[in-house]
Short mmCIF file of C-alpha atoms and ligand atoms in Angstrom, two decimals:
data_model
loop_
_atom_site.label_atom_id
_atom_site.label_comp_id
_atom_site.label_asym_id
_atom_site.label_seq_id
_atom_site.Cartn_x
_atom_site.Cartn_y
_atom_site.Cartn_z
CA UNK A 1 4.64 20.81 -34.78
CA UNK A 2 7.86 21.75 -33.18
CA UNK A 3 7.14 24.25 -30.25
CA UNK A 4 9.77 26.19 -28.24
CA UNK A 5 8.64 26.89 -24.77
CA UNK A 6 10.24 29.69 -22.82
CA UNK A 7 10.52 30.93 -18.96
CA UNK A 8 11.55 34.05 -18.90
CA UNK A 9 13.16 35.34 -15.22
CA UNK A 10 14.80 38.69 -14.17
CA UNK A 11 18.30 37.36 -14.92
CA UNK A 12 17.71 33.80 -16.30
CA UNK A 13 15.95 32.55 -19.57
CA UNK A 14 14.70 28.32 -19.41
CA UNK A 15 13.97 27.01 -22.89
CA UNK A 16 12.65 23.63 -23.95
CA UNK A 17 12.19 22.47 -27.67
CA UNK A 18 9.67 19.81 -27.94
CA UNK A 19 8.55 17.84 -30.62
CA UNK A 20 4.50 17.59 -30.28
CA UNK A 21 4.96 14.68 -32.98
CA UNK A 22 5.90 12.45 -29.73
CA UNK A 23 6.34 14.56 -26.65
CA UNK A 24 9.73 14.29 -27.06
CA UNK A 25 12.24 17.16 -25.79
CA UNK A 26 15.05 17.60 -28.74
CA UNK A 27 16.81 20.03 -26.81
CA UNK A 28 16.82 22.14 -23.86
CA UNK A 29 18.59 24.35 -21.07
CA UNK A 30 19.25 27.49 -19.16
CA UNK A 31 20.90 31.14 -19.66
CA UNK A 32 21.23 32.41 -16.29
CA UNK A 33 22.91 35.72 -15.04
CA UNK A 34 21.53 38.20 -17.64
CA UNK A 35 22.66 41.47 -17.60
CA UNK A 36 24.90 40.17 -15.03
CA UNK A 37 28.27 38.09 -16.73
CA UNK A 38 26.13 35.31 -18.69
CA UNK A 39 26.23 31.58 -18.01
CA UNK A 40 24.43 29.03 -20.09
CA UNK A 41 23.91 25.91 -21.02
CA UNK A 42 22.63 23.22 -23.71
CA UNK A 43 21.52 19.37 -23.40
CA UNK A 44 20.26 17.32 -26.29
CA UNK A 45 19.35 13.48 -26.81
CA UNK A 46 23.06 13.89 -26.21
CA UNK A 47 22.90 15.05 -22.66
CA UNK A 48 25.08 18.44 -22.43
CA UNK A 49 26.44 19.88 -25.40
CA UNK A 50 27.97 23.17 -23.11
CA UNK A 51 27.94 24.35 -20.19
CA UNK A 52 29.79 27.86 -20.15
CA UNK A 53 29.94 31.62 -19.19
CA UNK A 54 29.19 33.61 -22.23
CA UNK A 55 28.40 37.03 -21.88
CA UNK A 56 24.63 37.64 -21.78
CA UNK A 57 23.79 41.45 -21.80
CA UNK A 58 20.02 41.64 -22.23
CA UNK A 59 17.53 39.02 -22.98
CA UNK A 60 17.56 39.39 -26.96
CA UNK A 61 21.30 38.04 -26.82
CA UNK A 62 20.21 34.96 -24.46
CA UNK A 63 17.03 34.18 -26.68
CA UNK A 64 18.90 34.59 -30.30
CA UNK A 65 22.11 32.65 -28.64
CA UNK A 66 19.05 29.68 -27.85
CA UNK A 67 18.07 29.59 -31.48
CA UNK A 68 21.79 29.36 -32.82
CA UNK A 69 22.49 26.52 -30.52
CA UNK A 70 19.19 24.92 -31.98
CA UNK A 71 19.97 25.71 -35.29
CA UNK A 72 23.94 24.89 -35.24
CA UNK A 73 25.49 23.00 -37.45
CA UNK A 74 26.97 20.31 -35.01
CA UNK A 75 24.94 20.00 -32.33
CA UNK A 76 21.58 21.45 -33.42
CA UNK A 77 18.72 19.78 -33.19
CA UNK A 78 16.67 21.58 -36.53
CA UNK A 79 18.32 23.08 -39.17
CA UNK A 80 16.58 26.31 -39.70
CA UNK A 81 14.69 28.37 -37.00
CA UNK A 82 11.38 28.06 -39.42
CA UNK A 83 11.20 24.92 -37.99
CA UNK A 84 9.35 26.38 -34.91
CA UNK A 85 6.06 26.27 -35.08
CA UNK A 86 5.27 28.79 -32.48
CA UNK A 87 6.88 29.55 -29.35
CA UNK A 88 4.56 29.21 -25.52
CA UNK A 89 5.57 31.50 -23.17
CA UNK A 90 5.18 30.64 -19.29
CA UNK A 91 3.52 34.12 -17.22
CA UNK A 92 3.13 33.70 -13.72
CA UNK A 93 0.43 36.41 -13.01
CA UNK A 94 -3.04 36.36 -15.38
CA UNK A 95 -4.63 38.02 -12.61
CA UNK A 96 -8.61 38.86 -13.06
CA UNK A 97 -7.62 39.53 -16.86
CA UNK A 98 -6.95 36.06 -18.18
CA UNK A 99 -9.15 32.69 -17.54
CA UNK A 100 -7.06 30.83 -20.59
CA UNK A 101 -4.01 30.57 -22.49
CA UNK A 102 -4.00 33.10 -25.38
CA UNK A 103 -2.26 33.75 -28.79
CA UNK A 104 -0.28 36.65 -28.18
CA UNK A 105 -1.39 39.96 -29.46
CA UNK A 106 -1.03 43.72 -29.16
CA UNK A 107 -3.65 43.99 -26.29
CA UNK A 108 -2.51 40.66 -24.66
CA UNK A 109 1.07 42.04 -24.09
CA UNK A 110 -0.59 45.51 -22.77
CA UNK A 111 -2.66 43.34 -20.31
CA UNK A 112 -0.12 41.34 -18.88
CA UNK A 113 1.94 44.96 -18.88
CA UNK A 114 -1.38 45.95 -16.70
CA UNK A 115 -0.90 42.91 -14.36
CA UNK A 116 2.57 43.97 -13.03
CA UNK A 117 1.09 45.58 -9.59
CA UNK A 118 -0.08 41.84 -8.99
CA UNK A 119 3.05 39.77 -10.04
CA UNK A 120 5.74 42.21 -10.06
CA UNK A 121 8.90 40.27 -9.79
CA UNK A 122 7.97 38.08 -12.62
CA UNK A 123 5.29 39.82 -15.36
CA UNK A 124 8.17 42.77 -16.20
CA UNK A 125 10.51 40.17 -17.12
CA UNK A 126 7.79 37.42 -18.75
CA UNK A 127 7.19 40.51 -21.30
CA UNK A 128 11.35 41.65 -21.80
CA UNK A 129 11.08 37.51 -22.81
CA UNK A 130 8.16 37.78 -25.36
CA UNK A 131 9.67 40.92 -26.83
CA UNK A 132 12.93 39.37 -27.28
CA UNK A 133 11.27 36.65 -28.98
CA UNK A 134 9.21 38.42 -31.57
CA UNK A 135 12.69 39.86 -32.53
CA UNK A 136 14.44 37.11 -33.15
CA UNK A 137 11.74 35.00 -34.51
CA UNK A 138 9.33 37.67 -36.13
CA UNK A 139 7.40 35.12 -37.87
CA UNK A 140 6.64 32.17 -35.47
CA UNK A 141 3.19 33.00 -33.82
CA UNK A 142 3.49 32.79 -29.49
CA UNK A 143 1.30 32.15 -26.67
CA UNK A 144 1.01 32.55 -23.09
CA UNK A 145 0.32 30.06 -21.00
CA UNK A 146 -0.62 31.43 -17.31
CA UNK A 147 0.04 29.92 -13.64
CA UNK A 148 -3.24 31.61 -12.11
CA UNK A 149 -5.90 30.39 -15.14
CA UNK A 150 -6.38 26.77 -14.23
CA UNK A 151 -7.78 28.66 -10.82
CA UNK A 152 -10.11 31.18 -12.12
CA UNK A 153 -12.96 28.29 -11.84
CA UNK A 154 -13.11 28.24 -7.85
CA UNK A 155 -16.42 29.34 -6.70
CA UNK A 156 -16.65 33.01 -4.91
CA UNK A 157 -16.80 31.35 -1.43
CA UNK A 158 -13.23 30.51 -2.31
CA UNK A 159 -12.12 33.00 -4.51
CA UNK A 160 -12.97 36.17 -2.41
CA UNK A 161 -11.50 36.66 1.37
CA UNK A 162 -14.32 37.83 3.28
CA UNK A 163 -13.25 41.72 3.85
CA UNK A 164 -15.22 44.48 2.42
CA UNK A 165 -15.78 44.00 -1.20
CA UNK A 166 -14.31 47.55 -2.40
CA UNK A 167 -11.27 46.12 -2.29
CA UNK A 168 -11.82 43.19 -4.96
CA UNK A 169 -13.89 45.93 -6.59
CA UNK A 170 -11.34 48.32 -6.73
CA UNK A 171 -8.31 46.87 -6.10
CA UNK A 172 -8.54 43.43 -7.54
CA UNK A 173 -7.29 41.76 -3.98
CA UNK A 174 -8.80 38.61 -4.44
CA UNK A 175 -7.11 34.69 -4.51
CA UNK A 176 -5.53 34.08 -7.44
CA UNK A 177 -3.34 30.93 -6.69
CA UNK A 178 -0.13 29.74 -8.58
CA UNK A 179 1.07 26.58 -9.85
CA UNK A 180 -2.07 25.96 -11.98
CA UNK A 181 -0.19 24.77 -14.79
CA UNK A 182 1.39 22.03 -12.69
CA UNK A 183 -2.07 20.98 -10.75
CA UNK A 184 -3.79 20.95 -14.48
CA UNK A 185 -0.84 18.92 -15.59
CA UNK A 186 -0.98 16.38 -12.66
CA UNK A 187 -4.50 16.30 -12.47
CA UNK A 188 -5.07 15.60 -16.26
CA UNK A 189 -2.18 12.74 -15.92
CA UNK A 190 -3.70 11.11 -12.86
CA UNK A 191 -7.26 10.98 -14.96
CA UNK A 192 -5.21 9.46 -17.85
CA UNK A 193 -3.80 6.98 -15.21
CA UNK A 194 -6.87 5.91 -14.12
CA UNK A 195 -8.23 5.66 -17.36
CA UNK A 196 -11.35 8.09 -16.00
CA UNK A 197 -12.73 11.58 -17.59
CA UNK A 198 -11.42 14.26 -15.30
CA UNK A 199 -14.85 15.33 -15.12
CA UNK A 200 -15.69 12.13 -13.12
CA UNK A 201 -13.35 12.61 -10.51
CA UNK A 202 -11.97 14.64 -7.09
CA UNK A 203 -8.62 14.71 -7.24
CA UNK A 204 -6.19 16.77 -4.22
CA UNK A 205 -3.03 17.71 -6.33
CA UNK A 206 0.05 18.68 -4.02
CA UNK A 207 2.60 20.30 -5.65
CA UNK A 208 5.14 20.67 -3.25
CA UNK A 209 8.60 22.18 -3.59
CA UNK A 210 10.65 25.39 -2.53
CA UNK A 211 6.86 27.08 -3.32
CA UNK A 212 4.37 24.52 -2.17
CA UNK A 213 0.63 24.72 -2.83
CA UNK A 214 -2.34 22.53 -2.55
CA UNK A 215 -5.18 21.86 -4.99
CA UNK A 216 -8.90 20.28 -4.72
CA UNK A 217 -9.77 19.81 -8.40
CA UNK A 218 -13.78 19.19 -8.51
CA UNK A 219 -14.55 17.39 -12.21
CA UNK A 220 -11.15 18.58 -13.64
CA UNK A 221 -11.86 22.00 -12.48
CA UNK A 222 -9.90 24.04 -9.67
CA UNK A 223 -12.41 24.33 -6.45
CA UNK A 224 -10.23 25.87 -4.18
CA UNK A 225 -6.22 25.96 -3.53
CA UNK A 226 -3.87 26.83 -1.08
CA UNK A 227 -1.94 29.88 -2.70
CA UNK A 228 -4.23 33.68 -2.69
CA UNK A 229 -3.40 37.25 -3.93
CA UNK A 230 0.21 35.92 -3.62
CA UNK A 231 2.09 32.77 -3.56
CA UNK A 232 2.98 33.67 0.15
CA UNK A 233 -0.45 31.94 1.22
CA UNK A 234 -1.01 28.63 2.67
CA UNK A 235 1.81 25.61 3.30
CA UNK A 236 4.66 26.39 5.00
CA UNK A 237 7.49 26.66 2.56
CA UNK A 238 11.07 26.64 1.82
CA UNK A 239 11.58 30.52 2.53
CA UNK A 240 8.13 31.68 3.22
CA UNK A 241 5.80 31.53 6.19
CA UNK A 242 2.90 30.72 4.47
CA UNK A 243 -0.58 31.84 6.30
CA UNK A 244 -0.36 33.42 9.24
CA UNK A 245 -2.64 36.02 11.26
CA UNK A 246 -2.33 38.86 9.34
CA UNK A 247 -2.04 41.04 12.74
CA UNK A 248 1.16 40.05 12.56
CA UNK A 249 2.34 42.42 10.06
CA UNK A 250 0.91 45.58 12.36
CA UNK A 251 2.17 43.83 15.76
CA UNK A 252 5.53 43.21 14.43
CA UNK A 253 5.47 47.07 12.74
CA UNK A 254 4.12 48.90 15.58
CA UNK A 255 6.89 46.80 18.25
CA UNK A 256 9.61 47.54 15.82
CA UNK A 257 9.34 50.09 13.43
CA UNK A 258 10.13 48.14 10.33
CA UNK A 259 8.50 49.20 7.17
CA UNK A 260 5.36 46.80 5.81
CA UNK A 261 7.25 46.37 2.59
CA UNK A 262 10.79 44.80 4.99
CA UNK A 263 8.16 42.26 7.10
CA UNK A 264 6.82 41.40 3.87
CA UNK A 265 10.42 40.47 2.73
CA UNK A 266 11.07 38.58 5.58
CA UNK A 267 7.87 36.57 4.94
CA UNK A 268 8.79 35.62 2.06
CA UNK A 269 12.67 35.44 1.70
CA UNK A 270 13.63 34.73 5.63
CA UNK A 271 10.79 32.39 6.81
CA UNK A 272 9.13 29.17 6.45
CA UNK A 273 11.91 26.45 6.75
CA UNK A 274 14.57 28.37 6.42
CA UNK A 275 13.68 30.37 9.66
CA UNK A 276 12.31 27.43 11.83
CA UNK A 277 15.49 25.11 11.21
CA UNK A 278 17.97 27.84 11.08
CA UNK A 279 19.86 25.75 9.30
CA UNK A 280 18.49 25.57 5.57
CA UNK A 281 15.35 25.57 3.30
CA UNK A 282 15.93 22.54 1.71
CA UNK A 283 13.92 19.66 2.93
CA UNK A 284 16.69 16.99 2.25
CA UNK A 285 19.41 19.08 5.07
CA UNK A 286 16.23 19.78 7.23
CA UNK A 287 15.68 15.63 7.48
CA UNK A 288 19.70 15.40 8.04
CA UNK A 289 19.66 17.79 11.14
CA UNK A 290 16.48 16.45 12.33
CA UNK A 291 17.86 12.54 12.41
CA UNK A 292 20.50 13.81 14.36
CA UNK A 293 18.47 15.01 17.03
CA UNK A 294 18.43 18.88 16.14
CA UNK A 295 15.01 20.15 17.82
CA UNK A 296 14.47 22.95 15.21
CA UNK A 297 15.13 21.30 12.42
CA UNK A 298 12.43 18.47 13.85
CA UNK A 299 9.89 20.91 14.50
CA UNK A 300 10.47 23.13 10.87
CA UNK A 301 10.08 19.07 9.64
CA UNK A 302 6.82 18.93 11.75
CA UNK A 303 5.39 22.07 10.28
CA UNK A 304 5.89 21.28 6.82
CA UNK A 305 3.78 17.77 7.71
CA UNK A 306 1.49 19.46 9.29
CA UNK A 307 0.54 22.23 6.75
CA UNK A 308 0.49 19.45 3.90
CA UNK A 309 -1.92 17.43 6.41
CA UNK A 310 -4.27 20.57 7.10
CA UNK A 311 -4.84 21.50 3.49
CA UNK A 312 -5.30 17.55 2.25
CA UNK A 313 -8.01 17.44 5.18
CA UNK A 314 -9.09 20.85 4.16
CA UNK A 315 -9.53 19.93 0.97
CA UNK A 316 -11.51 16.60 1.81
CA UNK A 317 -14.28 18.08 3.89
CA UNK A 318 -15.18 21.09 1.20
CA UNK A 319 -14.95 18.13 -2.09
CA UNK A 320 -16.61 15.73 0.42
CA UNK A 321 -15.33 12.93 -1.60
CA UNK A 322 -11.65 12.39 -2.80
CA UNK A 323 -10.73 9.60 -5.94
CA UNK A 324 -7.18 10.38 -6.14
CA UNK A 325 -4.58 12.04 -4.31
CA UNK A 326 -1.38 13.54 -6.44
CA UNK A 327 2.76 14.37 -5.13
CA UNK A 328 4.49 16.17 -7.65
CA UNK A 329 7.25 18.73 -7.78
CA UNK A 330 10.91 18.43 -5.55
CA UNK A 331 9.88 17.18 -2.12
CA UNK A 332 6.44 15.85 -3.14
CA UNK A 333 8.26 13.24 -6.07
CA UNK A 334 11.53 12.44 -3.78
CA UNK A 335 10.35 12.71 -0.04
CA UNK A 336 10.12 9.01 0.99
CA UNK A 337 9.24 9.93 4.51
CA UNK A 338 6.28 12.93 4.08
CA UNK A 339 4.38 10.49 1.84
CA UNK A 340 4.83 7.65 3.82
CA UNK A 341 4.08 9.59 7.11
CA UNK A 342 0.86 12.08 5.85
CA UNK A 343 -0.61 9.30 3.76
CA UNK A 344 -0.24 7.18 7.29
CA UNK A 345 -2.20 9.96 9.11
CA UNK A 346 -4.54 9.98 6.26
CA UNK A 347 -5.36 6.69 6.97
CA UNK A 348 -9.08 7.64 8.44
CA UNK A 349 -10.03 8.71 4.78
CA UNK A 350 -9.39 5.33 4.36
CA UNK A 351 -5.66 6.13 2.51
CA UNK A 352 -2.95 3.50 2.73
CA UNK A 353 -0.42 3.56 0.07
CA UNK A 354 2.14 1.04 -0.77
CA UNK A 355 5.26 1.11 1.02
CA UNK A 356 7.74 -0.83 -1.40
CA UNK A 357 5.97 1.11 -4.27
CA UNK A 358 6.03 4.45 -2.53
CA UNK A 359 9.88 3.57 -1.82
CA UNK A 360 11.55 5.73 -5.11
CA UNK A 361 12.33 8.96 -6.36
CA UNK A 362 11.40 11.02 -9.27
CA UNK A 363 9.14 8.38 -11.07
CA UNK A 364 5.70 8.31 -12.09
CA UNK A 365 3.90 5.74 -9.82
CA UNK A 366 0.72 4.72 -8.72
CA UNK A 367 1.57 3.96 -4.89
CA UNK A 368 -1.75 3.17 -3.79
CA UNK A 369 -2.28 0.45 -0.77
CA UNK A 370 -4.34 -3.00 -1.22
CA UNK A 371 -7.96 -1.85 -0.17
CA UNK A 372 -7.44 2.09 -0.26
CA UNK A 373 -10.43 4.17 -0.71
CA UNK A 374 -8.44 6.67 -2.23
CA UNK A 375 -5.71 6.04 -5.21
CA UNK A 376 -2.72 7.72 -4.58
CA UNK A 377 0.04 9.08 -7.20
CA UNK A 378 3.45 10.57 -7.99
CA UNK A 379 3.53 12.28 -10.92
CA UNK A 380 6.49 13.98 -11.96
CA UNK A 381 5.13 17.45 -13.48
CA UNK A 382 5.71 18.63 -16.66
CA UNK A 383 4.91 22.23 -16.64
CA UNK A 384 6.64 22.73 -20.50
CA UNK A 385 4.75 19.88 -21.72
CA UNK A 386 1.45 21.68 -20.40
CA UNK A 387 2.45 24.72 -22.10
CA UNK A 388 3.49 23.15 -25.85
CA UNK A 389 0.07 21.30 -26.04
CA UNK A 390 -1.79 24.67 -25.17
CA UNK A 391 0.63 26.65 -27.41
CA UNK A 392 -0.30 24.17 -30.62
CA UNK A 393 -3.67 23.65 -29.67
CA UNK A 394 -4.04 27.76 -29.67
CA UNK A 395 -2.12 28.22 -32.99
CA UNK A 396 -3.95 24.95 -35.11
CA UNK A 397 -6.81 26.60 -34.34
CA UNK A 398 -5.88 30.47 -35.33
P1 ADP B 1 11.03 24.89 -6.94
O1 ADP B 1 9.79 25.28 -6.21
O2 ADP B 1 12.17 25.85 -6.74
O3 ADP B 1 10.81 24.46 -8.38
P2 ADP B 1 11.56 22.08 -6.50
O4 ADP B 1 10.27 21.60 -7.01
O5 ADP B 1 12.79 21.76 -7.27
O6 ADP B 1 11.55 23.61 -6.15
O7 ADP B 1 11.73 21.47 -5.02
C1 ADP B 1 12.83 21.76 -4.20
C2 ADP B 1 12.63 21.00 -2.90
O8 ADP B 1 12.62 19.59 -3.17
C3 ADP B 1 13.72 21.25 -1.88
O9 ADP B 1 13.16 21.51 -0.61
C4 ADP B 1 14.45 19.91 -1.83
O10 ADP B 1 14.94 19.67 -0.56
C5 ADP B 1 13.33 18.95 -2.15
N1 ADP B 1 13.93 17.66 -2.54
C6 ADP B 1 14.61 17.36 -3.64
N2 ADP B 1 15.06 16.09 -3.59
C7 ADP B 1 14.67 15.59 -2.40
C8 ADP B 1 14.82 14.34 -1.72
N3 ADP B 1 15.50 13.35 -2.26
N4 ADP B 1 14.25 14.21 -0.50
C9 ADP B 1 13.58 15.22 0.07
N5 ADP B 1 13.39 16.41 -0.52
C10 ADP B 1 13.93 16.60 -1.72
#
């Protein structure tokens, strides 16, 4: 079966075409500025095809301009659009609605619709996507594939933040986490890897990148992760502060007046990295500065080790016993240094990792040390991949 996966965005539209025959991606790419000008672009077997600004009103032009690249004559990939088999759909927020992917119907769409309050920059605009593609391709069955389901199987202890339960009652505050679809992928890989049932093992999957999060999968199940109500929880990250005391919000309101909805902003847009360094939120400028002897950058570089170090140690204590570690996503495949240096601290869970292996970018290694009690990975995630095999195994079995 050929599947088309799609991530829709408020402006942007990321497509992948794969081939479930062999895993193989026939075609992919990106229409960005939506309803802005219009920019995208197209890479087969090939590599890129095009790379141009076309205009891109709404959605329904970006997704039927996909299919006629896919379809074109030249440098299509299938000749007809009947060639999809069904189209997976990537939706950030499943909220306390969803515990699995789902075929999409009438009353999935109108709970997702019900789940904007929880992930309101990106559940309007996951919906404009599925609409768009039941126009253009009214006859290929879709699915959803959500980041919070892989975490609806933490245990209440870890689920629930210990404030009076009306509010999880009535207001559904509760932890719902992000990234699952990457910490299932990476976790189902590094059982694959290690030729072991996921049920058989405790594996601490850290998906760090811009958003970082941290995961302690119990028997191929989520036990607890870093992320809550909101993926501003936990690590220190590119932009955002992570967890901090919450009195924070009030202090910094009552001293200055700024609205809840401006701090909360800042917290997320103006913070983490960013903030501490003043000089950038990307890791690889943050190492620069901090070789050359610039004291924020080395402390925003400090922070980020730290917070990776807390939640792996975290993580150990409430699974008790760890098989595998995991690094996946921008900073966790390509930063050298933060796996060298937290797997060194980690060295009292009896961690040591490889240095000549651990020395590469990008590639899906087993870096674990001669006589390490732990095995430790980098797995490259493959969030698309995650959503085709859940978007045929849904439709096969409709
Ligand atoms: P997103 O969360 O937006 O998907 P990514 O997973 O692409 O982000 O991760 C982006 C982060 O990865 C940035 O902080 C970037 O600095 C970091 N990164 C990418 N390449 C390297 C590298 N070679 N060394 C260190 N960090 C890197």
């Amino acid at each position: 079966m050929i599947i088309l996966v799609v991530n829709t965005g408020s402006s942007s539209l990321k497509y992948q075409l794969i081939d479930m025959k062999d895993e193989s991606v026939l075609a992919k790419g990106l229409c960005e500025r939506i309803g802005i000008d219009g920019h995208m672009n197209y890479k087969t077997d090939e590599g890129m095809v095009f790379d141009k600004d076309i205009a891109l009103p709404d959605h329904g032009v970006a997704m039927q301009l996909v299919i006629d690249a896919l379809t074109d004559k030249e440098h299509g990939v299938i000749s007809d659009m009947d060639e999809i088999g069904a189209v997976g759909h990537r939706i950030v927020q499943g909220g306390y609605l969803f515990d699995k992917s789902e075929i999409i119907t009438d009353e999935v769409e109108a709970g997702i619709e019900e789940l904007c309050t929880l992930g309101p920059l990106h559940n309007p605009p996951a919906l404009v996507g599925i609409r768009a593609c039941k126009k253009v391709l009214p006859n290929t069955p879709g699915a959803v594939v959500f980041d919070t389901t892989f975490h609806r199987t933490m245990p209440d202890e870890c689920k629930y933040y210990a404030i009076p339960w009306e509010y999880a009652e009535k207001y559904h505050v509760q932890r719902y986490g992000a990234h699952g679809t990457s910490h299932r992928y990476v976790a189902q890989r590094c059982a694959e890897l290690m030729g072991k049932n996921p049920e058989d093992l405790n594996i601490i999957t850290c998906h760090l990148g811009n958003g970082s999060s941290i995961t302690a999968v119990k028997g191929g199940k989520c036990y607890d992760t870093s992320m809550g109500l909101t993926p501003l929880e936990g690590l220190v990250m590119g932009t955002r502060c992570g967890s901090i005391d919450p009195t924070v919000v009030s202090f910094i309101y009552e001293q200055t007046g700024m609205p809840v909805k401006e701090i909360t902003d800042m917290m997320t847009k103006k913070s983490g990295l960013l903030a501490v360094s003043e000089i950038s939120a990307d890791c690889r400028d943050i190492c620069d500065a901090a070789d050359k002897g610039n004291r924020k950058a080395q402390i925003a570089r400090e922070m980020l080790l730290r917070s990776v170090k807390r939640f792996i140690g975290a993580y150990a204590a409430e699974l008790g016993h760890v098989d595998a570690m995991v690094f996946t996503a921008g900073i966790g495949e390509n930063d050298i240094d933060l796996r060298e240096k937290v797997c060194d601290y980690l060295g009292f869970m009896g961690v040591t990792i490889d240095k000549e292996k651990n020395d590469c970018r990008g590639q899906e290694v087993d870096i674990t040390g001669e006589g390490s009690k732990v095995r430790v990975f980098i797995i490259p995630t493959n969030e698309e991949l995650m959503i085709a095999k859940d978007t045929q195994a849904l439709v096969e079995s409709m």
